[in-house]
mmCIF file of C-alpha atoms in Angstrom:
data_model
loop_
_atom_site.group_PDB
_atom_site.id
_atom_site.type_symbol
_atom_site.label_atom_id
_atom_site.label_comp_id
_atom_site.label_asym_id
_atom_site.label_seq_id
_atom_site.Cartn_x
_atom_site.Cartn_y
_atom_site.Cartn_z
ATOM 1 C CA UNK A 1 8.555 -119.619 -85.923
ATOM 2 C CA UNK A 2 4.796 -119.935 -85.309
ATOM 3 C CA UNK A 3 3.611 -122.356 -82.655
ATOM 4 C CA UNK A 4 1.416 -125.203 -83.823
ATOM 5 C CA UNK A 5 -2.121 -125.273 -82.507
ATOM 6 C CA UNK A 6 -2.569 -128.396 -80.387
ATOM 7 C CA UNK A 7 -4.924 -130.991 -81.809
ATOM 8 C CA UNK A 8 -8.219 -130.982 -79.900
ATOM 9 C CA UNK A 9 -9.329 -134.062 -77.987
ATOM 10 C CA UNK A 10 -12.344 -134.949 -80.114
ATOM 11 C CA UNK A 11 -13.743 -137.392 -77.545
ATOM 12 C CA UNK A 12 -13.725 -134.678 -74.890
ATOM 13 C CA UNK A 13 -15.453 -132.246 -77.273
ATOM 14 C CA UNK A 14 -18.146 -134.813 -78.079
ATOM 15 C CA UNK A 15 -18.741 -135.687 -74.425
ATOM 16 C CA UNK A 16 -18.819 -131.984 -73.532
ATOM 17 C CA UNK A 17 -21.599 -131.536 -76.086
ATOM 18 C CA UNK A 18 -23.416 -134.537 -74.569
ATOM 19 C CA UNK A 19 -22.886 -136.640 -77.697
ATOM 20 C CA UNK A 20 -21.950 -140.286 -77.733
ATOM 21 C CA UNK A 21 -18.374 -140.848 -78.856
ATOM 22 C CA UNK A 22 -18.454 -142.947 -82.031
ATOM 23 C CA UNK A 23 -15.748 -143.586 -84.593
ATOM 24 C CA UNK A 24 -17.699 -141.837 -87.387
ATOM 25 C CA UNK A 25 -18.312 -138.763 -85.207
ATOM 26 C CA UNK A 26 -14.668 -138.543 -84.145
ATOM 27 C CA UNK A 27 -13.469 -138.982 -87.748
ATOM 28 C CA UNK A 28 -16.007 -136.440 -89.050
ATOM 29 C CA UNK A 29 -15.064 -133.861 -86.422
ATOM 30 C CA UNK A 30 -11.380 -134.414 -87.177
ATOM 31 C CA UNK A 31 -12.062 -134.001 -90.918
ATOM 32 C CA UNK A 32 -13.845 -130.680 -90.405
ATOM 33 C CA UNK A 33 -11.084 -129.412 -88.080
ATOM 34 C CA UNK A 34 -8.505 -130.354 -90.701
ATOM 35 C CA UNK A 35 -10.412 -129.001 -93.709
ATOM 36 C CA UNK A 36 -12.266 -125.778 -92.843
ATOM 37 C CA UNK A 37 -15.082 -124.873 -95.245
ATOM 38 C CA UNK A 38 -15.106 -128.391 -96.739
ATOM 39 C CA UNK A 39 -18.237 -129.601 -98.479
ATOM 40 C CA UNK A 40 -19.915 -132.870 -97.518
ATOM 41 C CA UNK A 41 -18.240 -134.928 -100.253
ATOM 42 C CA UNK A 42 -14.817 -133.717 -99.143
ATOM 43 C CA UNK A 43 -15.621 -134.577 -95.527
ATOM 44 C CA UNK A 44 -16.802 -138.047 -96.591
ATOM 45 C CA UNK A 45 -13.599 -138.573 -98.594
ATOM 46 C CA UNK A 46 -11.406 -137.559 -95.647
ATOM 47 C CA UNK A 47 -13.380 -139.715 -93.200
ATOM 48 C CA UNK A 48 -13.111 -142.720 -95.526
ATOM 49 C CA UNK A 49 -9.319 -142.501 -95.459
ATOM 50 C CA UNK A 50 -9.555 -143.376 -91.766
ATOM 51 C CA UNK A 51 -12.742 -145.472 -91.859
ATOM 52 C CA UNK A 52 -13.066 -147.006 -95.345
ATOM 53 C CA UNK A 53 -16.281 -148.814 -94.402
ATOM 54 C CA UNK A 54 -18.191 -145.719 -93.229
ATOM 55 C CA UNK A 55 -21.404 -144.980 -95.123
ATOM 56 C CA UNK A 56 -22.398 -141.637 -96.600
ATOM 57 C CA UNK A 57 -25.379 -141.666 -94.235
ATOM 58 C CA UNK A 58 -23.160 -142.091 -91.161
ATOM 59 C CA UNK A 59 -21.166 -138.991 -92.147
ATOM 60 C CA UNK A 60 -24.344 -137.014 -92.929
ATOM 61 C CA UNK A 61 -25.766 -138.070 -89.546
ATOM 62 C CA UNK A 62 -22.517 -137.114 -87.812
ATOM 63 C CA UNK A 63 -22.456 -133.685 -89.488
ATOM 64 C CA UNK A 64 -26.072 -133.143 -88.473
ATOM 65 C CA UNK A 65 -25.412 -134.123 -84.844
ATOM 66 C CA UNK A 66 -22.220 -132.033 -84.670
ATOM 67 C CA UNK A 67 -24.038 -129.019 -86.119
ATOM 68 C CA UNK A 68 -27.009 -129.388 -83.765
ATOM 69 C CA UNK A 69 -24.612 -129.654 -80.797
ATOM 70 C CA UNK A 70 -22.792 -126.471 -81.865
ATOM 71 C CA UNK A 71 -19.449 -128.182 -82.498
ATOM 72 C CA UNK A 72 -19.502 -127.312 -86.191
ATOM 73 C CA UNK A 73 -21.196 -124.601 -88.208
ATOM 74 C CA UNK A 74 -22.917 -125.208 -91.529
ATOM 75 C CA UNK A 75 -22.700 -122.408 -94.062
ATOM 76 C CA UNK A 76 -24.187 -122.361 -97.532
ATOM 77 C CA UNK A 77 -23.439 -119.361 -99.705
ATOM 78 C CA UNK A 78 -26.101 -118.874 -102.373
ATOM 79 C CA UNK A 79 -25.485 -121.167 -105.327
ATOM 80 C CA UNK A 80 -22.904 -123.292 -103.491
ATOM 81 C CA UNK A 81 -22.910 -126.600 -101.657
ATOM 82 C CA UNK A 82 -23.161 -126.581 -97.886
ATOM 83 C CA UNK A 83 -19.796 -126.246 -96.164
ATOM 84 C CA UNK A 84 -18.728 -127.006 -92.598
ATOM 85 C CA UNK A 85 -16.320 -125.333 -90.205
ATOM 86 C CA UNK A 86 -15.341 -125.591 -86.555
ATOM 87 C CA UNK A 87 -15.083 -121.865 -85.923
ATOM 88 C CA UNK A 88 -18.312 -121.464 -83.975
ATOM 89 C CA UNK A 89 -19.777 -119.009 -81.511
ATOM 90 C CA UNK A 90 -18.048 -115.847 -82.681
ATOM 91 C CA UNK A 91 -20.473 -114.680 -85.390
ATOM 92 C CA UNK A 92 -17.724 -114.234 -87.991
ATOM 93 C CA UNK A 93 -18.525 -113.810 -91.663
ATOM 94 C CA UNK A 94 -17.172 -115.161 -94.964
ATOM 95 C CA UNK A 95 -15.710 -114.036 -98.264
ATOM 96 C CA UNK A 96 -16.448 -116.215 -101.314
ATOM 97 C CA UNK A 97 -14.680 -116.224 -104.679
ATOM 98 C CA UNK A 98 -17.202 -115.911 -107.517
ATOM 99 C CA UNK A 99 -14.877 -117.842 -109.814
ATOM 100 C CA UNK A 100 -13.504 -120.870 -107.938
ATOM 101 C CA UNK A 101 -15.709 -120.876 -104.824
ATOM 102 C CA UNK A 102 -12.843 -120.512 -102.324
ATOM 103 C CA UNK A 103 -14.079 -119.361 -98.908
ATOM 104 C CA UNK A 104 -12.265 -117.380 -96.239
ATOM 105 C CA UNK A 105 -13.200 -116.184 -92.758
ATOM 106 C CA UNK A 106 -13.806 -112.494 -92.079
ATOM 107 C CA UNK A 107 -13.965 -111.214 -88.504
ATOM 108 C CA UNK A 108 -16.898 -109.051 -87.403
ATOM 109 C CA UNK A 109 -16.795 -105.638 -88.988
ATOM 110 C CA UNK A 110 -17.952 -103.649 -85.952
ATOM 111 C CA UNK A 111 -17.140 -105.612 -82.811
ATOM 112 C CA UNK A 112 -19.184 -108.145 -80.868
ATOM 113 C CA UNK A 113 -22.151 -110.150 -82.142
ATOM 114 C CA UNK A 114 -24.390 -109.433 -83.883
ATOM 115 C CA UNK A 115 -21.842 -107.064 -85.509
ATOM 116 C CA UNK A 116 -24.534 -105.186 -87.395
ATOM 117 C CA UNK A 117 -27.700 -103.468 -86.294
ATOM 118 C CA UNK A 118 -30.939 -103.922 -88.219
ATOM 119 C CA UNK A 119 -32.796 -100.757 -89.181
ATOM 120 C CA UNK A 120 -36.028 -102.453 -87.991
ATOM 121 C CA UNK A 121 -35.958 -105.494 -85.704
ATOM 122 C CA UNK A 122 -39.711 -106.166 -86.054
ATOM 123 C CA UNK A 123 -39.615 -106.995 -82.346
ATOM 124 C CA UNK A 124 -36.974 -109.714 -82.722
ATOM 125 C CA UNK A 125 -34.090 -110.016 -80.276
ATOM 126 C CA UNK A 126 -31.267 -110.291 -82.798
ATOM 127 C CA UNK A 127 -28.205 -112.287 -81.733
ATOM 128 C CA UNK A 128 -26.474 -112.988 -85.038
ATOM 129 C CA UNK A 129 -25.866 -111.329 -88.391
ATOM 130 C CA UNK A 130 -24.755 -113.334 -91.409
ATOM 131 C CA UNK A 131 -22.731 -111.488 -94.004
ATOM 132 C CA UNK A 132 -21.145 -112.934 -97.115
ATOM 133 C CA UNK A 133 -18.697 -110.846 -99.076
ATOM 134 C CA UNK A 134 -18.357 -111.830 -102.749
ATOM 135 C CA UNK A 135 -15.364 -111.171 -104.972
ATOM 136 C CA UNK A 136 -12.457 -112.791 -106.752
ATOM 137 C CA UNK A 137 -9.649 -114.525 -104.854
ATOM 138 C CA UNK A 138 -5.990 -113.671 -105.542
ATOM 139 C CA UNK A 139 -5.417 -116.831 -107.634
ATOM 140 C CA UNK A 140 -8.396 -116.183 -109.887
ATOM 141 C CA UNK A 141 -7.607 -112.450 -110.123
ATOM 142 C CA UNK A 142 -4.084 -113.254 -111.311
ATOM 143 C CA UNK A 143 -5.424 -115.396 -114.141
ATOM 144 C CA UNK A 144 -7.782 -112.715 -115.485
#
């Protein structure tokens, strides 16, 4: 039987990132932890279950602050809405279903960040590589 991952202390995470602890920030962080790769509307919906009075703007502001502080990562595959996840700092990549838009995490292909080496750095010090694999998820493949 697999052990359950303990729920993070969201207040401690916020304070550690030097952010004020507010109900919308805690609820937004909890929503992203509970729904990896969720789009903004999904996050808002989840937050409103806990805080029915929260405004769209408060959730947008919370997502912006959490992203800037490095507590969440914003990804936006071409042609898709922005999505948010709490897996940060490891330079992992993503696989996206062309049919339904499902997103999954993919670990680095060749080790530590940046995982890939540019053929010409143009003098940049590269610390991250962003790769998106595209394909069809098992559910969509089964219905073809």
